Amino acid sequence: MVGAILTQNTAWTNVEKAITALRGASLLNPRAIDRVPQAHLAGLIRPAGYYNMKAERLKQVTRFLLTHYGGSVRRMCRTELPVLRGELLEISGVGEETADSILLYAGDLPIFVVDAYTRRVLERHGLILANTRYGEIQRLFMTHLPADAALFNEYHALLVAVGKTYCRRTSDCDGCPLRYDLPNGSPLLPRP
Ligand code: SF4
């Protein structure tokens, strides 16, 4: 859950540094995060950027977890998925991608995470339009795949890997494993 909040607008390598600092200060549990002064928390997570805002969000998510589920992620994840998703989205600063990352990665619940990489790959392959809403993209995956958290986890990780390695601001289609799936009008290559 901490990772899902800290990764907003930053690279995971920066999140890792912040999490290491939190672990070093024995702050990777909800009661400790709740007790620590916000300014001190902000200082520790500085490597993740937007640290004041993220410290506030960590506090809010922690308060939610403590108030509604006694600080237990396991208990939280026994709640029906749509209900829990609605509860998470009510927390200030938790948008759809963050809520779904918590549900999938912390809760092991079957919901597809849509991020900027997913959007970019789908758009470049003519599967969505530039202004397609988060929910529509998510439905595209979830209506065509079995509801399987491990599958959604791996699928999202592979999209991130393709996005980071090949489908950057300037795409490097030549070496990309998805080059054979480019739509008509793009330089389609014969399948091997
Ligand atoms: S082939 Fe790869 S790099 Fe090219 S548009 Fe598709 S996902 Fe992006």
Coordinates of N, CA and C and ligand atoms in Angstrom, one line a residue:
M1 N 0.8 -1.2 0.0 CA 0.0 0.0 0.0 C 0.9 1.3 0.0
V2 N 2.0 1.2 0.8 CA 2.9 2.3 0.8 C 3.5 2.5 -0.6
G3 N 3.9 1.5 -1.3 CA 4.4 1.6 -2.6 C 3.4 2.2 -3.6
A4 N 2.1 1.8 -3.5 CA 1.1 2.3 -4.4 C 1.0 3.8 -4.3
I5 N 1.2 4.3 -3.1 CA 1.1 5.8 -2.9 C 2.4 6.5 -3.3
L6 N 3.5 5.9 -2.9 CA 4.8 6.6 -3.2 C 5.1 6.6 -4.7
T7 N 4.6 5.6 -5.4 CA 5.0 5.5 -6.8 C 4.2 6.6 -7.7
Q8 N 3.3 7.3 -7.2 CA 2.6 8.3 -8.0 C 3.6 9.3 -8.5
N9 N 3.6 9.5 -9.8 CA 4.5 10.5 -10.5 C 6.0 10.3 -10.2
T10 N 6.4 9.1 -10.0 CA 7.9 8.9 -9.9 C 8.3 7.5 -10.3
A11 N 9.6 7.3 -10.5 CA 10.1 6.0 -10.9 C 10.2 5.1 -9.7
W12 N 10.0 3.8 -9.9 CA 10.0 2.8 -8.8 C 11.4 2.8 -8.0
T13 N 12.5 3.2 -8.7 CA 13.8 3.2 -8.1 C 13.8 4.2 -6.9
N14 N 13.1 5.3 -7.1 CA 13.0 6.4 -6.1 C 12.1 5.9 -4.9
V15 N 11.1 5.1 -5.3 CA 10.2 4.5 -4.3 C 10.9 3.6 -3.4
E16 N 11.8 2.8 -4.0 CA 12.6 1.8 -3.3 C 13.4 2.5 -2.2
K17 N 14.0 3.6 -2.6 CA 14.9 4.4 -1.6 C 14.0 4.8 -0.4
A18 N 12.8 5.3 -0.7 CA 12.0 5.8 0.3 C 11.5 4.7 1.2
I19 N 11.2 3.6 0.6 CA 10.7 2.4 1.4 C 11.9 1.9 2.3
T20 N 13.1 1.9 1.8 CA 14.3 1.5 2.6 C 14.4 2.4 3.8
A21 N 14.2 3.7 3.6 CA 14.3 4.7 4.7 C 13.2 4.4 5.7
L22 N 12.0 4.1 5.2 CA 10.9 3.8 6.2 C 11.2 2.5 7.0
R23 N 11.7 1.5 6.3 CA 12.0 0.3 6.9 C 13.1 0.5 8.0
G24 N 14.2 1.3 7.6 CA 15.3 1.6 8.5 C 14.8 2.3 9.8
A25 N 13.7 3.0 9.7 CA 13.2 3.8 10.8 C 12.0 3.0 11.5
S26 N 11.9 1.7 11.1 CA 10.8 0.8 11.6 C 9.4 1.5 11.5
L27 N 9.2 2.1 10.3 CA 7.9 2.7 10.1 C 7.0 2.0 9.0
L28 N 7.4 0.8 8.7 CA 6.5 0.1 7.7 C 5.4 -0.7 8.4
N29 N 4.7 0.0 9.2 CA 3.4 -0.6 9.7 C 2.5 0.5 10.1
P30 N 1.2 0.2 10.0 CA 0.2 1.3 10.1 C 0.2 2.1 11.4
R31 N 0.4 1.4 12.5 CA 0.4 2.2 13.8 C 1.6 3.1 13.9
A32 N 2.7 2.7 13.4 CA 3.9 3.6 13.4 C 3.7 4.8 12.5
I33 N 3.2 4.5 11.3 CA 3.0 5.7 10.4 C 1.9 6.6 11.0
D34 N 1.0 6.1 11.7 CA -0.1 6.9 12.3 C 0.5 7.8 13.4
R35 N 1.5 7.3 14.1 CA 2.0 8.0 15.3 C 3.1 9.0 14.9
V36 N 3.9 8.7 13.8 CA 5.0 9.6 13.5 C 4.6 10.9 13.1
P37 N 5.3 12.0 13.5 CA 4.9 13.3 13.0 C 5.0 13.4 11.4
Q38 N 4.1 14.1 10.8 CA 4.0 14.1 9.4 C 5.3 14.7 8.7
A39 N 5.9 15.7 9.4 CA 7.1 16.3 8.8 C 8.2 15.3 8.8
H40 N 8.3 14.5 9.9 CA 9.4 13.5 9.9 C 9.2 12.4 8.8
L41 N 7.9 12.0 8.7 CA 7.6 11.1 7.6 C 8.0 11.6 6.2
A42 N 7.6 12.9 6.0 CA 7.9 13.5 4.8 C 9.4 13.5 4.5
G43 N 10.2 13.8 5.5 CA 11.7 13.8 5.4 C 12.2 12.4 4.9
L44 N 11.6 11.4 5.5 CA 12.1 10.0 5.1 C 11.8 9.6 3.7
I45 N 10.6 10.1 3.2 CA 10.2 9.6 1.9 C 10.6 10.7 0.8
R46 N 11.4 11.6 1.2 CA 11.9 12.6 0.3 C 12.3 12.1 -1.1
P47 N 13.1 11.0 -1.2 CA 13.5 10.5 -2.5 C 12.4 10.2 -3.5
A48 N 11.1 9.9 -2.9 CA 10.0 9.6 -3.8 C 9.4 10.9 -4.4
G49 N 9.8 12.1 -4.1 CA 9.3 13.3 -4.6 C 7.9 13.6 -4.0
Y50 N 7.5 14.9 -4.2 CA 6.2 15.3 -3.7 C 6.0 14.8 -2.3
Y51 N 7.0 14.9 -1.5 CA 7.1 14.2 -0.2 C 6.1 14.7 0.8
N52 N 5.8 16.0 0.8 CA 4.8 16.5 1.8 C 3.4 16.0 1.5
M53 N 3.1 16.0 0.2 CA 1.8 15.6 -0.2 C 1.6 14.0 0.0
K54 N 2.7 13.3 -0.3 CA 2.7 11.9 -0.1 C 2.6 11.5 1.3
A55 N 3.3 12.2 2.2 CA 3.3 12.0 3.6 C 1.8 12.1 4.1
E56 N 1.2 13.1 3.6 CA -0.2 13.4 4.0 C -1.1 12.2 3.6
R57 N -0.9 11.7 2.3 CA -1.7 10.6 1.8 C -1.4 9.3 2.6
L58 N -0.1 9.1 2.9 CA 0.2 7.9 3.7 C -0.6 7.9 5.0
K59 N -0.6 9.1 5.6 CA -1.3 9.3 6.9 C -2.8 9.0 6.7
Q60 N -3.4 9.5 5.6 CA -4.8 9.3 5.4 C -5.2 7.8 5.1
V61 N -4.3 7.2 4.3 CA -4.6 5.8 4.0 C -4.4 4.9 5.3
T62 N -3.4 5.2 6.1 CA -3.2 4.5 7.3 C -4.4 4.7 8.3
R63 N -4.9 5.9 8.4 CA -6.0 6.2 9.3 C -7.2 5.4 8.8
F64 N -7.4 5.3 7.5 CA -8.5 4.5 6.9 C -8.3 3.1 7.3
L65 N -7.1 2.5 7.2 CA -6.9 1.1 7.5 C -7.1 0.8 9.0
L66 N -6.6 1.7 9.8 CA -6.8 1.5 11.2 C -8.2 1.7 11.7
T67 N -8.9 2.7 11.1 CA -10.3 3.0 11.6 C -11.3 1.9 11.1
H68 N -11.1 1.5 9.8 CA -12.1 0.5 9.3 C -11.7 -0.9 9.5
Y69 N -10.4 -1.2 9.5 CA -10.0 -2.6 9.5 C -9.0 -3.0 10.6
G70 N -8.9 -2.1 11.6 CA -8.0 -2.4 12.7 C -6.5 -2.5 12.3
G71 N -6.2 -1.9 11.2 CA -4.8 -1.9 10.7 C -4.4 -3.2 9.9
S72 N -5.4 -4.1 9.6 CA -5.1 -5.3 9.0 C -5.5 -5.3 7.5
V73 N -4.4 -5.4 6.7 CA -4.7 -5.5 5.2 C -5.5 -6.7 4.8
R74 N -5.1 -7.8 5.6 CA -5.8 -9.1 5.3 C -7.3 -8.9 5.5
R75 N -7.7 -8.3 6.7 CA -9.1 -8.1 7.0 C -9.7 -7.1 6.0
M76 N -9.0 -6.1 5.6 CA -9.5 -5.2 4.6 C -9.9 -5.9 3.3
C77 N -9.0 -6.8 2.9 CA -9.2 -7.5 1.6 C -10.3 -8.6 1.6
R78 N -10.9 -8.8 2.8 CA -12.0 -9.7 2.8 C -13.3 -9.0 2.4
T79 N -13.3 -7.7 2.3 CA -14.4 -6.9 1.9 C -14.6 -7.2 0.4
E80 N -15.9 -7.1 0.0 CA -16.2 -7.3 -1.4 C -15.5 -6.3 -2.3
L81 N -14.9 -6.8 -3.3 CA -14.0 -5.9 -4.1 C -14.6 -4.5 -4.5
P82 N -15.8 -4.5 -5.1 CA -16.4 -3.2 -5.5 C -16.6 -2.3 -4.3
V83 N -17.0 -2.8 -3.2 CA -17.2 -2.0 -2.0 C -15.9 -1.4 -1.5
L84 N -14.9 -2.3 -1.4 CA -13.6 -1.8 -0.9 C -13.0 -0.8 -1.9
R85 N -13.2 -1.0 -3.2 CA -12.7 -0.1 -4.2 C -13.3 1.3 -4.0
G86 N -14.6 1.3 -3.7 CA -15.3 2.5 -3.5 C -14.8 3.2 -2.2
E87 N -14.5 2.5 -1.2 CA -14.0 3.0 0.1 C -12.6 3.7 -0.2
L88 N -11.8 3.0 -0.9 CA -10.4 3.5 -1.2 C -10.5 4.8 -2.0
L89 N -11.4 4.8 -2.9 CA -11.5 6.0 -3.8 C -12.1 7.2 -3.0
E90 N -12.6 7.0 -1.9 CA -13.1 8.1 -1.1 C -12.0 8.8 -0.3
I91 N -10.8 8.1 -0.2 CA -9.7 8.7 0.5 C -9.1 9.8 -0.4
S92 N -8.9 11.0 0.2 CA -8.3 12.1 -0.6 C -6.9 11.7 -1.2
G93 N -6.7 11.9 -2.5 CA -5.4 11.6 -3.1 C -5.3 10.2 -3.6
V94 N -6.4 9.4 -3.4 CA -6.3 8.0 -4.0 C -7.2 8.0 -5.2
G95 N -6.6 7.9 -6.3 CA -7.3 7.8 -7.6 C -7.5 6.3 -8.0
E96 N -8.0 6.1 -9.2 CA -8.3 4.8 -9.6 C -7.1 3.9 -9.7
E97 N -6.0 4.5 -10.3 CA -4.8 3.6 -10.5 C -4.2 3.2 -9.1
T98 N -4.2 4.2 -8.2 CA -3.6 3.9 -6.8 C -4.5 2.9 -6.1
A99 N -5.8 3.1 -6.2 CA -6.8 2.1 -5.5 C -6.6 0.7 -6.1
D100 N -6.5 0.7 -7.4 CA -6.4 -0.7 -8.1 C -5.1 -1.3 -7.8
S101 N -4.0 -0.5 -7.7 CA -2.7 -1.0 -7.3 C -2.7 -1.6 -5.9
I102 N -3.4 -1.0 -5.0 CA -3.5 -1.5 -3.6 C -4.3 -2.8 -3.7
L103 N -5.4 -2.8 -4.4 CA -6.3 -4.0 -4.5 C -5.5 -5.2 -5.1
L104 N -4.8 -5.0 -6.2 CA -4.1 -6.1 -6.9 C -2.9 -6.5 -6.2
Y105 N -2.0 -5.5 -5.8 CA -0.7 -5.8 -5.3 C -0.7 -6.1 -3.8
A106 N -1.5 -5.3 -3.1 CA -1.5 -5.6 -1.6 C -2.5 -6.6 -1.3
G107 N -3.6 -6.6 -2.0 CA -4.8 -7.4 -1.6 C -4.8 -8.7 -2.4
D108 N -4.1 -8.8 -3.5 CA -4.1 -10.0 -4.4 C -5.6 -10.2 -4.9
L109 N -6.2 -9.1 -5.2 CA -7.6 -9.2 -5.7 C -7.6 -9.0 -7.2
P110 N -8.5 -9.6 -7.9 CA -8.5 -9.6 -9.4 C -9.0 -8.3 -10.0
I111 N -8.2 -7.3 -10.1 CA -8.6 -6.1 -10.8 C -7.4 -5.6 -11.6
F112 N -7.7 -5.1 -12.8 CA -6.6 -4.8 -13.7 C -6.2 -3.3 -13.5
V113 N -4.9 -3.1 -13.3 CA -4.3 -1.8 -13.1 C -4.0 -1.1 -14.5
V114 N -4.5 0.1 -14.7 CA -4.3 0.8 -15.9 C -3.3 1.9 -15.6
D115 N -2.2 1.9 -16.2 CA -1.2 3.1 -16.0 C -0.9 3.7 -17.3
A116 N 0.1 4.7 -17.2 CA 0.4 5.4 -18.4 C 1.0 4.5 -19.5
Y117 N 1.8 3.5 -19.1 CA 2.4 2.6 -20.1 C 1.3 1.8 -20.8
T118 N 0.3 1.3 -20.1 CA -0.8 0.6 -20.7 C -1.5 1.4 -21.7
R119 N -1.8 2.6 -21.3 CA -2.5 3.6 -22.2 C -1.7 3.8 -23.4
R120 N -0.4 4.0 -23.3 CA 0.4 4.4 -24.4 C 0.5 3.2 -25.4
V121 N 0.7 2.0 -24.9 CA 0.8 0.8 -25.8 C -0.5 0.6 -26.5
L122 N -1.6 0.7 -25.8 CA -2.9 0.4 -26.4 C -3.3 1.5 -27.5
E123 N -2.9 2.7 -27.2 CA -3.2 3.8 -28.1 C -2.4 3.7 -29.4
R124 N -1.1 3.3 -29.2 CA -0.2 3.2 -30.4 C -0.6 2.0 -31.2
H125 N -1.3 1.0 -30.6 CA -1.7 -0.1 -31.4 C -3.2 0.0 -31.9
G126 N -3.7 1.2 -31.8 CA -5.0 1.5 -32.3 C -6.2 0.8 -31.5
L127 N -5.9 0.4 -30.3 CA -7.0 -0.3 -29.5 C -7.8 0.7 -28.7
I128 N -7.3 1.9 -28.4 CA -8.1 2.9 -27.7 C -7.8 4.2 -28.3
L129 N -8.7 5.2 -28.0 CA -8.4 6.6 -28.5 C -7.7 7.3 -27.3
A130 N -7.1 8.5 -27.7 CA -6.3 9.3 -26.7 C -7.1 9.6 -25.4
N131 N -8.4 9.9 -25.6 CA -9.2 10.3 -24.4 C -10.0 9.2 -23.8
T132 N -9.7 8.0 -24.1 CA -10.4 6.8 -23.5 C -10.3 6.9 -22.0
R133 N -11.4 6.7 -21.3 CA -11.4 6.8 -19.9 C -10.8 5.5 -19.2
Y134 N -10.3 5.8 -18.0 CA -9.6 4.7 -17.2 C -10.5 3.4 -17.2
G135 N -11.8 3.7 -16.8 CA -12.7 2.6 -16.6 C -13.0 1.8 -17.9
E136 N -13.0 2.5 -19.0 CA -13.2 1.8 -20.3 C -12.0 0.9 -20.6
I137 N -10.8 1.4 -20.4 CA -9.6 0.6 -20.7 C -9.6 -0.6 -19.7
Q138 N -9.9 -0.4 -18.5 CA -9.9 -1.5 -17.5 C -10.9 -2.6 -18.0
R139 N -12.1 -2.1 -18.4 CA -13.1 -3.1 -18.9 C -12.7 -3.9 -20.0
L140 N -11.9 -3.3 -20.9 CA -11.4 -3.9 -22.1 C -10.6 -5.2 -21.7
F141 N -9.8 -5.0 -20.7 CA -9.0 -6.2 -20.2 C -9.9 -7.2 -19.4
M142 N -10.7 -6.6 -18.6 CA -11.4 -7.5 -17.6 C -12.6 -8.3 -18.3
T143 N -13.0 -7.8 -19.4 CA -14.1 -8.5 -20.1 C -13.5 -9.6 -21.0
H144 N -12.2 -9.5 -21.3 CA -11.6 -10.4 -22.2 C -10.7 -11.4 -21.6
L145 N -10.4 -11.2 -20.3 CA -9.5 -12.1 -19.5 C -10.2 -12.8 -18.3
P146 N -9.8 -14.0 -17.9 CA -10.4 -14.5 -16.7 C -10.0 -13.7 -15.5
A147 N -10.9 -13.6 -14.5 CA -10.6 -12.8 -13.3 C -9.6 -13.5 -12.4
D148 N -8.3 -13.2 -12.7 CA -7.3 -14.0 -12.1 C -6.2 -13.0 -11.7
A149 N -6.0 -12.8 -10.4 CA -5.1 -11.8 -9.9 C -3.7 -12.0 -10.3
A150 N -3.2 -13.3 -10.4 CA -1.9 -13.6 -10.8 C -1.7 -13.2 -12.3
L151 N -2.7 -13.5 -13.1 CA -2.6 -13.1 -14.5 C -2.6 -11.6 -14.7
F152 N -3.5 -10.9 -14.0 CA -3.5 -9.4 -14.1 C -2.2 -8.8 -13.6
N153 N -1.6 -9.4 -12.6 CA -0.4 -8.9 -12.0 C 0.8 -9.0 -13.1
E154 N 0.8 -10.2 -13.7 CA 1.9 -10.5 -14.6 C 1.7 -9.7 -15.9
Y155 N 0.4 -9.6 -16.3 CA 0.1 -8.8 -17.6 C 0.5 -7.4 -17.4
H156 N 0.2 -6.8 -16.3 CA 0.5 -5.4 -16.0 C 2.0 -5.2 -16.0
A157 N 2.7 -6.1 -15.3 CA 4.1 -6.1 -15.2 C 4.8 -6.1 -16.6
L158 N 4.2 -7.0 -17.5 CA 4.8 -7.1 -18.8 C 4.6 -5.8 -19.6
L159 N 3.4 -5.2 -19.4 CA 3.1 -3.9 -20.1 C 4.1 -2.8 -19.6
V160 N 4.4 -2.8 -18.3 CA 5.3 -1.9 -17.8 C 6.7 -2.1 -18.3
A161 N 7.1 -3.4 -18.5 CA 8.4 -3.7 -19.0 C 8.5 -3.3 -20.4
V162 N 7.5 -3.5 -21.2 CA 7.5 -3.1 -22.6 C 7.6 -1.5 -22.7
G163 N 6.8 -0.9 -21.8 CA 6.7 0.6 -21.8 C 8.1 1.2 -21.5
K164 N 8.7 0.6 -20.5 CA 10.0 1.2 -20.0 C 11.1 0.9 -21.0
T165 N 11.1 -0.3 -21.7 CA 12.2 -0.7 -22.5 C 12.1 -0.2 -23.9
Y166 N 10.8 -0.3 -24.5 CA 10.7 0.0 -25.9 C 9.7 1.1 -26.2
C167 N 8.5 1.1 -25.5 CA 7.5 2.1 -25.9 C 7.6 3.3 -25.1
R168 N 8.7 4.0 -25.3 CA 9.0 5.2 -24.5 C 8.4 6.4 -25.3
R169 N 8.7 7.6 -25.0 CA 8.2 8.8 -25.7 C 8.4 8.6 -27.2
T170 N 9.7 8.2 -27.5 CA 10.0 7.8 -28.9 C 10.0 6.3 -28.9
S171 N 9.2 5.6 -29.7 CA 9.1 4.2 -29.6 C 10.2 3.5 -30.4
D172 N 10.6 2.4 -29.8 CA 11.7 1.5 -30.5 C 11.0 0.2 -30.9
C173 N 10.2 0.3 -32.0 CA 9.4 -0.9 -32.4 C 10.3 -2.0 -32.9
D174 N 11.4 -1.7 -33.4 CA 12.2 -2.8 -34.1 C 12.5 -3.9 -33.1
G175 N 12.9 -3.6 -31.9 CA 13.3 -4.7 -31.0 C 12.1 -5.1 -30.1
C176 N 11.0 -4.5 -30.2 CA 9.9 -4.7 -29.2 C 9.1 -6.1 -29.5
P177 N 8.8 -6.8 -28.5 CA 8.1 -8.1 -28.7 C 6.7 -7.9 -29.3
L178 N 6.1 -6.7 -29.2 CA 4.8 -6.4 -29.7 C 4.7 -5.9 -31.1
R179 N 5.9 -5.9 -31.8 CA 6.0 -5.3 -33.1 C 5.1 -6.0 -34.1
Y180 N 4.8 -7.3 -33.9 CA 4.0 -8.0 -34.8 C 2.5 -7.7 -34.7
D181 N 2.2 -7.0 -33.6 CA 0.8 -6.7 -33.4 C 0.4 -5.3 -33.7
L182 N 1.3 -4.6 -34.4 CA 1.0 -3.2 -34.7 C -0.2 -3.2 -35.7
P183 N -1.0 -2.2 -35.6 CA -2.3 -2.3 -36.5 C -2.0 -1.9 -38.0
N184 N -3.0 -2.1 -38.8 CA -2.8 -1.8 -40.2 C -2.4 -0.3 -40.4
G185 N -1.6 -0.1 -41.3 CA -1.1 1.3 -41.6 C 0.3 1.5 -40.9
S186 N 0.6 0.7 -39.9 CA 1.9 0.8 -39.3 C 2.8 -0.2 -40.0
P187 N 4.1 -0.1 -39.8 CA 5.0 -1.0 -40.5 C 4.9 -2.4 -39.9
L188 N 3.9 -3.1 -40.4 CA 3.6 -4.5 -39.9 C 4.8 -5.4 -40.4
L189 N 5.2 -6.2 -39.5 CA 6.3 -7.2 -39.9 C 5.7 -8.6 -40.0
P190 N 6.3 -9.4 -40.8 CA 5.8 -10.8 -40.8 C 6.1 -11.5 -39.5
R191 N 5.1 -12.3 -39.1 CA 5.4 -13.1 -37.9 C 6.4 -14.1 -38.1
P192 N 7.3 -14.4 -37.2 CA 8.4 -15.4 -37.5 C 7.7 -16.8 -37.5
Ligands
SF4_1 S1 5.7 -2.3 -31.1 FE1 6.3 -1.9 -29.0 S2 7.4 0.0 -29.1 FE2 6.2 -0.1 -31.0 S3 4.3 0.9 -30.5 FE3 4.0 -1.3 -30.1 S4 4.5 -1.5 -27.9 FE4 5.3 0.5 -28.5

